[in-house]
PDB file of C-alpha atoms in Angstrom:
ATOM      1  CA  UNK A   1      42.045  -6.385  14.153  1.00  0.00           C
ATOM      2  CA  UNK A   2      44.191  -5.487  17.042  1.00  0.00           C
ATOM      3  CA  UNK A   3      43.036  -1.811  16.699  1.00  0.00           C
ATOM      4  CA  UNK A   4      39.688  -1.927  16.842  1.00  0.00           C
ATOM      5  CA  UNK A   5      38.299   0.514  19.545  1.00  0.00           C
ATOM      6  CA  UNK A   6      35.464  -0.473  22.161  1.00  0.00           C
ATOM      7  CA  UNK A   7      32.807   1.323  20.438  1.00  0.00           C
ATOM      8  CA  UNK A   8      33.553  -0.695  17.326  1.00  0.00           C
ATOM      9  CA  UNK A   9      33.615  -3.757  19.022  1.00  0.00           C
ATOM     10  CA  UNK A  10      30.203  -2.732  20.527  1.00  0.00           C
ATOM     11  CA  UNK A  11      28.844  -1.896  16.813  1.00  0.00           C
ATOM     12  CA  UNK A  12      29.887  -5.444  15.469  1.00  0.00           C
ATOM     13  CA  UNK A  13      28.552  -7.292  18.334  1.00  0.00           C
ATOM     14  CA  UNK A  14      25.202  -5.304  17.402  1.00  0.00           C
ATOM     15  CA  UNK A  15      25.390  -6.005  13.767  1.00  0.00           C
ATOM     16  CA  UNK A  16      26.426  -9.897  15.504  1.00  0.00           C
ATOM     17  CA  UNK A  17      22.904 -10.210  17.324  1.00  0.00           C
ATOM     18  CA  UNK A  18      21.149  -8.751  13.647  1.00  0.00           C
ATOM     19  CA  UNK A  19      22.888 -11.727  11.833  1.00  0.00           C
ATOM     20  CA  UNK A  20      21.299 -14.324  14.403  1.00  0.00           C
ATOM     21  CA  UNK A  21      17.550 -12.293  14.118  1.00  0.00           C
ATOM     22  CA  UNK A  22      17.806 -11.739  10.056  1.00  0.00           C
ATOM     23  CA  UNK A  23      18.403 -15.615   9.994  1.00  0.00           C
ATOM     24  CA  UNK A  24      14.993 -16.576  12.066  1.00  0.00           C
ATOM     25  CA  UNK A  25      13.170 -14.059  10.870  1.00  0.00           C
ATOM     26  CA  UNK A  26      13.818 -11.680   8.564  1.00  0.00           C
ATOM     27  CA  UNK A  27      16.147 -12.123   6.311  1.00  0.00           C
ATOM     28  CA  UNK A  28      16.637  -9.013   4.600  1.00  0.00           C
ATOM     29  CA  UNK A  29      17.332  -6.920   7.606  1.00  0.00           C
ATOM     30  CA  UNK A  30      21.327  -8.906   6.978  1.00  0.00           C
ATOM     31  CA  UNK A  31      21.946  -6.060   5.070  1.00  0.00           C
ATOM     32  CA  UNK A  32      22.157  -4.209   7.720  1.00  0.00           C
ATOM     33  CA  UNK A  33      24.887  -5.940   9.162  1.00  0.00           C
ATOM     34  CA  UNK A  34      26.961  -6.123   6.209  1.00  0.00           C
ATOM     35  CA  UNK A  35      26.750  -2.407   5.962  1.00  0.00           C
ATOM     36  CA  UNK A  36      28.317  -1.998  10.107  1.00  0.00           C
ATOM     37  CA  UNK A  37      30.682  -4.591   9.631  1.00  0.00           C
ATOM     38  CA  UNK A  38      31.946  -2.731   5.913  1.00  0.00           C
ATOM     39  CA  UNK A  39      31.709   0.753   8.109  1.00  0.00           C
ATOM     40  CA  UNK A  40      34.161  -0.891  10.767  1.00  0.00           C
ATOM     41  CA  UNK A  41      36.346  -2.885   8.960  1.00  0.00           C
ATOM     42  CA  UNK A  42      37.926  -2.667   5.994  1.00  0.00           C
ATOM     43  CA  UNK A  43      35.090  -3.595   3.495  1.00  0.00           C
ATOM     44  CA  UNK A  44      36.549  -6.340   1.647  1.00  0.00           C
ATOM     45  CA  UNK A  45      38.138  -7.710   4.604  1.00  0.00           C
ATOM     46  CA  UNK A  46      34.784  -7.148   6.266  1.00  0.00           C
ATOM     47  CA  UNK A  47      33.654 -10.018   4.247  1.00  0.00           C
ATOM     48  CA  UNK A  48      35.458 -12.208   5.474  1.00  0.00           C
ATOM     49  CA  UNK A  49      34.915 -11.897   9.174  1.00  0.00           C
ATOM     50  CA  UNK A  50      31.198 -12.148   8.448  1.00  0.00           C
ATOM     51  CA  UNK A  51      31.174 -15.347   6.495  1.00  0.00           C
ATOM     52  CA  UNK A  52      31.621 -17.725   9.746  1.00  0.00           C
ATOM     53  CA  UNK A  53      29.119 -15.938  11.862  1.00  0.00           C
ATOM     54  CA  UNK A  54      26.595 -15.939   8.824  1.00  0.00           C
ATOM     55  CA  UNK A  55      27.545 -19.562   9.223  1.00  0.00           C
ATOM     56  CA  UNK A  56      26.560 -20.157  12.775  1.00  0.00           C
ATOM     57  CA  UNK A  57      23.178 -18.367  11.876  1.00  0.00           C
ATOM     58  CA  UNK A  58      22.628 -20.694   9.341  1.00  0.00           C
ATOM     59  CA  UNK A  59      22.922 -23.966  11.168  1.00  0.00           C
ATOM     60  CA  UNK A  60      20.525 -21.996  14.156  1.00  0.00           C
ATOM     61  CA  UNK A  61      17.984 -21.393  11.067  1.00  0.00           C
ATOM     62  CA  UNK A  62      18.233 -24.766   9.908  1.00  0.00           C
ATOM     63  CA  UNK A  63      17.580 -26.382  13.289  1.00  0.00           C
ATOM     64  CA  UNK A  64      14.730 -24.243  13.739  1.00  0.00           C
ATOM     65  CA  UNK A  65      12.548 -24.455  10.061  1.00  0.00           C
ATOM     66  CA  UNK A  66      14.645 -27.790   8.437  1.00  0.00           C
ATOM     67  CA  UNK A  67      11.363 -29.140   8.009  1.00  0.00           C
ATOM     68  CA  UNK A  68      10.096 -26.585   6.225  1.00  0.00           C
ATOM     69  CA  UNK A  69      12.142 -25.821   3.239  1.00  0.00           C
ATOM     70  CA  UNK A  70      10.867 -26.720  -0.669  1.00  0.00           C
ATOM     71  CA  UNK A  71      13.662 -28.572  -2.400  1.00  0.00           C
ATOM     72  CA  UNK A  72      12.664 -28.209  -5.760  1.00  0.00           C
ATOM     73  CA  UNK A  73      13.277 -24.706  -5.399  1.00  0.00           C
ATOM     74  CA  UNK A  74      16.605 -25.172  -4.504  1.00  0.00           C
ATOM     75  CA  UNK A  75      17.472 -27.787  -6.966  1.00  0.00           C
ATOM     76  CA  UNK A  76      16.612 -25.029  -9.462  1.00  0.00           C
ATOM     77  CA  UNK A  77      18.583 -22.349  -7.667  1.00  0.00           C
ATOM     78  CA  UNK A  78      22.120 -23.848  -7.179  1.00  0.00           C
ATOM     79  CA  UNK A  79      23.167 -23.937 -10.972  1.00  0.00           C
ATOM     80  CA  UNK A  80      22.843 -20.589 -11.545  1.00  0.00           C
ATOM     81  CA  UNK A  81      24.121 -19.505  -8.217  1.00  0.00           C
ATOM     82  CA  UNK A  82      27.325 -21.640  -8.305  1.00  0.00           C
ATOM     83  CA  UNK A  83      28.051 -19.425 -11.636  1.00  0.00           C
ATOM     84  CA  UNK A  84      27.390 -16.425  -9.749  1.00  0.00           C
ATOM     85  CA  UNK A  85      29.816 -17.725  -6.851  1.00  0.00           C
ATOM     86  CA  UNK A  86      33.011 -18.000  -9.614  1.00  0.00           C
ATOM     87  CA  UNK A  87      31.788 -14.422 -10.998  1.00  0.00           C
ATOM     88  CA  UNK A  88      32.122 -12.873  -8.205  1.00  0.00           C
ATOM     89  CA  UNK A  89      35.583 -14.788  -6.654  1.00  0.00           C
ATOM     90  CA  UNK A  90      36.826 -13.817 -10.111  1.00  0.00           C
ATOM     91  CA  UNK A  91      35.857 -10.037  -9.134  1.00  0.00           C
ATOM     92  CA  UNK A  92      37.050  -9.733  -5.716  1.00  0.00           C
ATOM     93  CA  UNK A  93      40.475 -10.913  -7.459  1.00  0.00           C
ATOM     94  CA  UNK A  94      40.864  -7.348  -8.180  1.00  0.00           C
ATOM     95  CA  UNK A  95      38.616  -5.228  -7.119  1.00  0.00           C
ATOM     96  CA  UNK A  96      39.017  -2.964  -4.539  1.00  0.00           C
ATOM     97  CA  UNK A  97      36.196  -1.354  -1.120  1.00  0.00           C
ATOM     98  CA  UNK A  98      34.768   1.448  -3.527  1.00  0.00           C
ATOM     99  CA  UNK A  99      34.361  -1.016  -6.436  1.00  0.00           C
ATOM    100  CA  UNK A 100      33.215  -3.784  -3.962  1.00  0.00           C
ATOM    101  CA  UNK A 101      30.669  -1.289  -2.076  1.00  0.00           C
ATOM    102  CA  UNK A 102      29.495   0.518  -5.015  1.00  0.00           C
ATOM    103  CA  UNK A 103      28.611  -2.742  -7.084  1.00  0.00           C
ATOM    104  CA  UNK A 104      26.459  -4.287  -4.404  1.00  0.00           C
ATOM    105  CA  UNK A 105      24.530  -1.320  -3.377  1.00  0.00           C
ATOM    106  CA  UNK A 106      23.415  -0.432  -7.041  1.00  0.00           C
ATOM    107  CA  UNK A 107      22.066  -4.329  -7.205  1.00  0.00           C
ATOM    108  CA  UNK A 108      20.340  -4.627  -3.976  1.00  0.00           C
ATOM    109  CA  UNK A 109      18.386  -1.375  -5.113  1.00  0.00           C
ATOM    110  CA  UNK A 110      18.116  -2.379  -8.620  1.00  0.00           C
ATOM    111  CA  UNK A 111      16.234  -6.018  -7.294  1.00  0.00           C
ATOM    112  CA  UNK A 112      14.091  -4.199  -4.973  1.00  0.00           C
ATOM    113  CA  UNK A 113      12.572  -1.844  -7.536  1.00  0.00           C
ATOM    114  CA  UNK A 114      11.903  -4.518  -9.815  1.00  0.00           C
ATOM    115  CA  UNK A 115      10.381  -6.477  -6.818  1.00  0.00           C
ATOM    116  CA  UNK A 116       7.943  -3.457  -5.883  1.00  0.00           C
ATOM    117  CA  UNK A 117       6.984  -2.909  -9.641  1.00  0.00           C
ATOM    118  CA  UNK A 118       6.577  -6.751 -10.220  1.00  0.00           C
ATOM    119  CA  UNK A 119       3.876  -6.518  -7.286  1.00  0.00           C
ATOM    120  CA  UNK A 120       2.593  -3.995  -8.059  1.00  0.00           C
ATOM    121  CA  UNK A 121       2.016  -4.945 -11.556  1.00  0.00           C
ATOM    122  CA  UNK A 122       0.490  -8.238 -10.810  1.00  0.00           C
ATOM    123  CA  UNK A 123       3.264 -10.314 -12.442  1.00  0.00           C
ATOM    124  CA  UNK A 124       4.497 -12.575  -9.403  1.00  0.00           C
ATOM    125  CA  UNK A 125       2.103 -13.962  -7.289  1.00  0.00           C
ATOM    126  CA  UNK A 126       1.592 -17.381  -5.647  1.00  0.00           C
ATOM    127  CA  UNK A 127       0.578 -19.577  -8.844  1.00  0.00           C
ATOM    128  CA  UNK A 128       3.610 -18.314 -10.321  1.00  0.00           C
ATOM    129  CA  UNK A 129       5.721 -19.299  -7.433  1.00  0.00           C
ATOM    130  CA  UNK A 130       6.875 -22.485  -6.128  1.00  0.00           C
ATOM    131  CA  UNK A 131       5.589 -24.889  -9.040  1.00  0.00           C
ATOM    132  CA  UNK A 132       6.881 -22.421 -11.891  1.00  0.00           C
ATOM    133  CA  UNK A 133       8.592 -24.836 -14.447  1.00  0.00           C
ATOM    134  CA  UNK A 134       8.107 -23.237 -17.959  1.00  0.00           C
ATOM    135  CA  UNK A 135      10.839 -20.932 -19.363  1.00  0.00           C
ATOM    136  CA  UNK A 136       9.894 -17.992 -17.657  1.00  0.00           C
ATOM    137  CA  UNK A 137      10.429 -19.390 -14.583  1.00  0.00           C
ATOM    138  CA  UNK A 138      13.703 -21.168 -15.245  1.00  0.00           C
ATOM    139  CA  UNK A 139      14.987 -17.422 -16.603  1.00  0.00           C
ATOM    140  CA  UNK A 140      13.989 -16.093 -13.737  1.00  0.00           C
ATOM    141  CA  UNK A 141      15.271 -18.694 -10.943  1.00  0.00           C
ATOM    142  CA  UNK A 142      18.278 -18.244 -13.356  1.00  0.00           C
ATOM    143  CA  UNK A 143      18.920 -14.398 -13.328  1.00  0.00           C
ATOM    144  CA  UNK A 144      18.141 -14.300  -9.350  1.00  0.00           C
ATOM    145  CA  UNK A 145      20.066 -17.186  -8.742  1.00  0.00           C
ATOM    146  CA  UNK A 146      23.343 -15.702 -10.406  1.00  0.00           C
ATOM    147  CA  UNK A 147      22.619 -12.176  -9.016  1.00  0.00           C
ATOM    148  CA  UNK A 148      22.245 -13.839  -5.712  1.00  0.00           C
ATOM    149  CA  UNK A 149      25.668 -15.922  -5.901  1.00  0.00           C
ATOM    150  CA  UNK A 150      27.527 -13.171  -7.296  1.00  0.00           C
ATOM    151  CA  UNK A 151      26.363 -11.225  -4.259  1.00  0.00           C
ATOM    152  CA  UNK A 152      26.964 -13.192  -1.546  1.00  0.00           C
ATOM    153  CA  UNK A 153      30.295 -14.212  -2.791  1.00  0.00           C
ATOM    154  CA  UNK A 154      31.300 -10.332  -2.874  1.00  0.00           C
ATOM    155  CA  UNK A 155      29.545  -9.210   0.199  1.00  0.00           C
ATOM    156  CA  UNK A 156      27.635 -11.701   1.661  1.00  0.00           C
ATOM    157  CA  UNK A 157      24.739  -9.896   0.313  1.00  0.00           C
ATOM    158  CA  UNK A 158      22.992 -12.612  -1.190  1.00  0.00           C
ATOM    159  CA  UNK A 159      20.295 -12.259   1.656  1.00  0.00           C
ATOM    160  CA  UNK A 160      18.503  -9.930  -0.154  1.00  0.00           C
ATOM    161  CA  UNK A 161      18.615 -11.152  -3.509  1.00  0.00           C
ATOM    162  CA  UNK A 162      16.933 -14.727  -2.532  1.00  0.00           C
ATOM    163  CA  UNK A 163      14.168 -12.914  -0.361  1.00  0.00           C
ATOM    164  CA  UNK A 164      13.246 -11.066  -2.949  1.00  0.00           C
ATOM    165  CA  UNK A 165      13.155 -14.081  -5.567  1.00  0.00           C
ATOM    166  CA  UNK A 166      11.446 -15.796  -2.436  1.00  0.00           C
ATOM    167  CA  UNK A 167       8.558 -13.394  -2.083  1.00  0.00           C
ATOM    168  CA  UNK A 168       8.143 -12.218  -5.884  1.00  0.00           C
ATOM    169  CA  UNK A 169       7.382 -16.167  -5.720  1.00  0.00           C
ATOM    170  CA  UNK A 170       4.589 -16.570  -3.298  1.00  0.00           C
ATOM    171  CA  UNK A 171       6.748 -18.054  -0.980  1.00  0.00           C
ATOM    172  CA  UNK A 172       4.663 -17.697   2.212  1.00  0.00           C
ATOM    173  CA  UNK A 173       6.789 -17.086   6.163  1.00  0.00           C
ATOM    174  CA  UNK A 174       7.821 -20.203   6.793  1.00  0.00           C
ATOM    175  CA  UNK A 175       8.398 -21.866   3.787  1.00  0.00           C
ATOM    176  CA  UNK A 176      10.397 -18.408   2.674  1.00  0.00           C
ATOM    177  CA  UNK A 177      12.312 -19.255   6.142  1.00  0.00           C
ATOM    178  CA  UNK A 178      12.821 -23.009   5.795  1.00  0.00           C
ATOM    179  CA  UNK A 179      13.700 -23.017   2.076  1.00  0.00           C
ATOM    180  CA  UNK A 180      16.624 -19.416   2.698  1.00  0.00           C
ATOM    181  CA  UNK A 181      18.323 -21.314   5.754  1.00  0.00           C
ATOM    182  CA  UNK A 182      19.128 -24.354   3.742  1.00  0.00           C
ATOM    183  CA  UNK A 183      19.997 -22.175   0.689  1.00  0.00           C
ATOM    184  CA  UNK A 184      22.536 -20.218   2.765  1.00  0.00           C
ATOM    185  CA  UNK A 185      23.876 -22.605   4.693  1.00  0.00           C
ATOM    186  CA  UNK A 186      25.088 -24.775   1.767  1.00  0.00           C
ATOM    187  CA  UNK A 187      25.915 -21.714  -0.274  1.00  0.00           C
ATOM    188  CA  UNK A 188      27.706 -20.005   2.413  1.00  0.00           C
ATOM    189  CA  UNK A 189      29.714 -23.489   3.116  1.00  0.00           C
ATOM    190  CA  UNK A 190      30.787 -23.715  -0.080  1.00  0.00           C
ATOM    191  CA  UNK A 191      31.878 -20.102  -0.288  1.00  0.00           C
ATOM    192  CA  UNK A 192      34.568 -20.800   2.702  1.00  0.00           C
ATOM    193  CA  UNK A 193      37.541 -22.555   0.352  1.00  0.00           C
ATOM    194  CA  UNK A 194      37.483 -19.617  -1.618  1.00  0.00           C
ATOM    195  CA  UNK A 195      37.316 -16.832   1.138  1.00  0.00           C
ATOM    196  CA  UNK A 196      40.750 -19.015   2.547  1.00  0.00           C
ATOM    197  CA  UNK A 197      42.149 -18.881  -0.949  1.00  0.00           C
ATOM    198  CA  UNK A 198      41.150 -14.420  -1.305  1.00  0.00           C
ATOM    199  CA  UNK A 199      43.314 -14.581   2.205  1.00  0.00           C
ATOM    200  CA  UNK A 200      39.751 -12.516   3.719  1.00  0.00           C
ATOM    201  CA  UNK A 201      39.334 -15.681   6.652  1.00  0.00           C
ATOM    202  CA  UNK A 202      42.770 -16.233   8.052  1.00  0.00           C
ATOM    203  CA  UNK A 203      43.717 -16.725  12.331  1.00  0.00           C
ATOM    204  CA  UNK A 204      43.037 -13.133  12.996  1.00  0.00           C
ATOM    205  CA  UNK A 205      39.855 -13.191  11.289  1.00  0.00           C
ATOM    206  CA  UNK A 206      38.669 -16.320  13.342  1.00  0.00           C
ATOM    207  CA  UNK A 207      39.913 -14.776  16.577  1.00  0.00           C
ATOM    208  CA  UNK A 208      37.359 -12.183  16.576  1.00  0.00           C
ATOM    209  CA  UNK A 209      34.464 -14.186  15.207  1.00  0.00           C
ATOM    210  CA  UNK A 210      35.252 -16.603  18.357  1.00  0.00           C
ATOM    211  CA  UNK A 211      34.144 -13.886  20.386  1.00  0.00           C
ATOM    212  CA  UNK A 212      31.331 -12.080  18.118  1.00  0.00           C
ATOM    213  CA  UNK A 213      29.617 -15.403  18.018  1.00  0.00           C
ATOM    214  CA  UNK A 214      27.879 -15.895  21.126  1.00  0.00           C
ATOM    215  CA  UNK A 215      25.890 -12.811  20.137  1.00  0.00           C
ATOM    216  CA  UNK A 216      24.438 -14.789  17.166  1.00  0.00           C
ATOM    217  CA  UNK A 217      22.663 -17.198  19.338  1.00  0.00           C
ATOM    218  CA  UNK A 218      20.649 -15.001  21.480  1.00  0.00           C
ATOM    219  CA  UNK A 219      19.773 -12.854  18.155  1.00  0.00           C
ATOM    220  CA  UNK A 220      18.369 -15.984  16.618  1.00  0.00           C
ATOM    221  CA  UNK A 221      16.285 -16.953  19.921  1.00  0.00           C
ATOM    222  CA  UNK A 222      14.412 -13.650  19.491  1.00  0.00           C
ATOM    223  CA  UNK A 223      13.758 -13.681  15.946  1.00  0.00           C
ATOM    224  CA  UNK A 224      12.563 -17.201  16.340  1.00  0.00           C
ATOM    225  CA  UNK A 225      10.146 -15.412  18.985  1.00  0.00           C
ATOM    226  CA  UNK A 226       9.186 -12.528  16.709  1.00  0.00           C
ATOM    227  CA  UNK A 227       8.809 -14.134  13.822  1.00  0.00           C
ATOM    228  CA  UNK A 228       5.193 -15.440  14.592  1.00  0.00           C
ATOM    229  CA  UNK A 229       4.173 -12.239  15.708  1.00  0.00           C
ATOM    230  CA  UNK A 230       4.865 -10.625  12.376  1.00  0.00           C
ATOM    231  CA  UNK A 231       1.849 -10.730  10.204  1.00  0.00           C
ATOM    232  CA  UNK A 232       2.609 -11.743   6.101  1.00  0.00           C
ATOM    233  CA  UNK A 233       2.105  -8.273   4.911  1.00  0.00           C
ATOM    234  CA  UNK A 234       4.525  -6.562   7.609  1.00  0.00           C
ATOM    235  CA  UNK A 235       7.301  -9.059   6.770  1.00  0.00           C
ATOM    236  CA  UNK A 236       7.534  -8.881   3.205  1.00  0.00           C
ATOM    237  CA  UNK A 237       7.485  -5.004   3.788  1.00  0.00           C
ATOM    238  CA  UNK A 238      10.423  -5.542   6.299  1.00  0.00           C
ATOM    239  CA  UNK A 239      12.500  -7.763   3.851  1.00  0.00           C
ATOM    240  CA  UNK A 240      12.054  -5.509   1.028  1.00  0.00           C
ATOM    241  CA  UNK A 241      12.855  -2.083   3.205  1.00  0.00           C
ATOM    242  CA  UNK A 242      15.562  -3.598   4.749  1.00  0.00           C
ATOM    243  CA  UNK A 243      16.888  -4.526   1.372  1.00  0.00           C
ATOM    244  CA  UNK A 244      16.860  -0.626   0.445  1.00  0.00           C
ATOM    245  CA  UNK A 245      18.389   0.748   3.612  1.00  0.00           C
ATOM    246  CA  UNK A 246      21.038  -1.866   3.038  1.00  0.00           C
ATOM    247  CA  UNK A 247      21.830  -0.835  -0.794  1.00  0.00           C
ATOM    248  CA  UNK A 248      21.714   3.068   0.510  1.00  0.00           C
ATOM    249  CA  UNK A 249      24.213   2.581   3.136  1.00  0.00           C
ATOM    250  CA  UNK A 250      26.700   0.859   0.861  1.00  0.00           C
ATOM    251  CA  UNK A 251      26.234   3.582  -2.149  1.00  0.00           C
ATOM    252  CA  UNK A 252      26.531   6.762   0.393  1.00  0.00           C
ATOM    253  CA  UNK A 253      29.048   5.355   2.589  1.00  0.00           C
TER     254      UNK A 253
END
């Protein structure tokens, strides 16, 4: 940490602000900022200097759309996601930035191609969304949910993942927005005991997200004043191409 050069510390604040605007309004674009903060840092270590400003976003998104988030959807998410949460603590036992890297950029590119063909196709839409009960739709609350734990647990990446489980189910802006802030922000507390016990959030760690912080807050305040300028269309386009640009930057790096 004591290393880092002023141009780094520029780039993190950046990717900082981009945490606080991907949390009010468009979620994918977090990518983004995992990929600068992996580029600067270590990338495993990376991980864990994100997790308490992905944190501070959260409680800022939850202010802002609490009232707005569908619980049932949740209630079906957490099983599966917990799983994914052990999965992936059980895989950053031992694996190393390549294998850490590698893994979550062939998934977040992976999710978005079957989110573009399963629109384009006709096979998500909103009746098939929120309300979706049957066996289809516990498989596939299942199979994102685990994806989406075993991603954020590795990389925080799990951004991605949910928006495009979000969408696929007709989720419209602010119920997508309402519904991913209290997602994260319990997942992303829960995650904490086990970043302590990988060693990735120790004193140094916290030192640096003291100061990377206060760029959150005034990311989130312009999201929060974007947000309602971005039409439905131009959002879900935003989520899903920041989603690629994300999984490309990890699997070139």
């Amino acid at each position: 940490m004591n290393t880092i050069a002023l141009w780094e510390l520029a780039a993190l604040a950046g990717a900082a602000l981009l945490v606080g605007f991907s949390k009010t309004a468009v979620s994918g674009a977090n990518t983004v900022s995992l990929a600068i903060f992996a580029a600067v840092l270590p990338a495993r270590e990376s991980t864990g200097v994100l997790l308490p400003l992905l944190i501070v976003g959260d409680v800022l998104a939850v202010v802002t759309y609490r009232r707005h988030a569908h619980w049932a959807t949740l209630w079906r998410l957490l099983p599966a996601v917990a799983v994914g949460v052990v999965a992936g603590w059980a895989f950053m036992l031992w694996a190393d930035d390549a294998a850490v890297r590698v893994s979550i950029g062939a998934i977040l590119l992976f999710m978005a191609a079957v989110t573009v063909w399963r629109r384009r196709a006709g096979a998500d839409g909103a009746a098939a969304g929120r309300s979706a009960g049957g066996a289809g739709g516990r498989a596939k609350a299942g199979s994102y949910g685990a994806l989406g734990g075993f991603t954020t647990m590795v990389a925080n990446a799990g951004g991605p993942v949910m928006s495009l489980y979000l969408i696929s189910s007709g989720f419209r802006k602010l119920g997508f927005l309402g519904t991913s802030a209290w997602f994260f922000f319990i997942v992303n507390v829960c995650k904490v005991p086990f970043s302590v016990g990988l060693g990735l959030i120790d004193g140094d760690s916290l030192k640096l997200d003291a100061g990377l912080a206060l760029f959150v807050i005034p990311g989130a305040l312009l999201g929060k004043l974007c947000v309602d300028r971005i039409d439905q269309l131009l959002f879900e386009r935003l989520v899903i191409a920041a989603t690629v640009v994300g999984g490309l930057q990890l699997l070139l790096r």
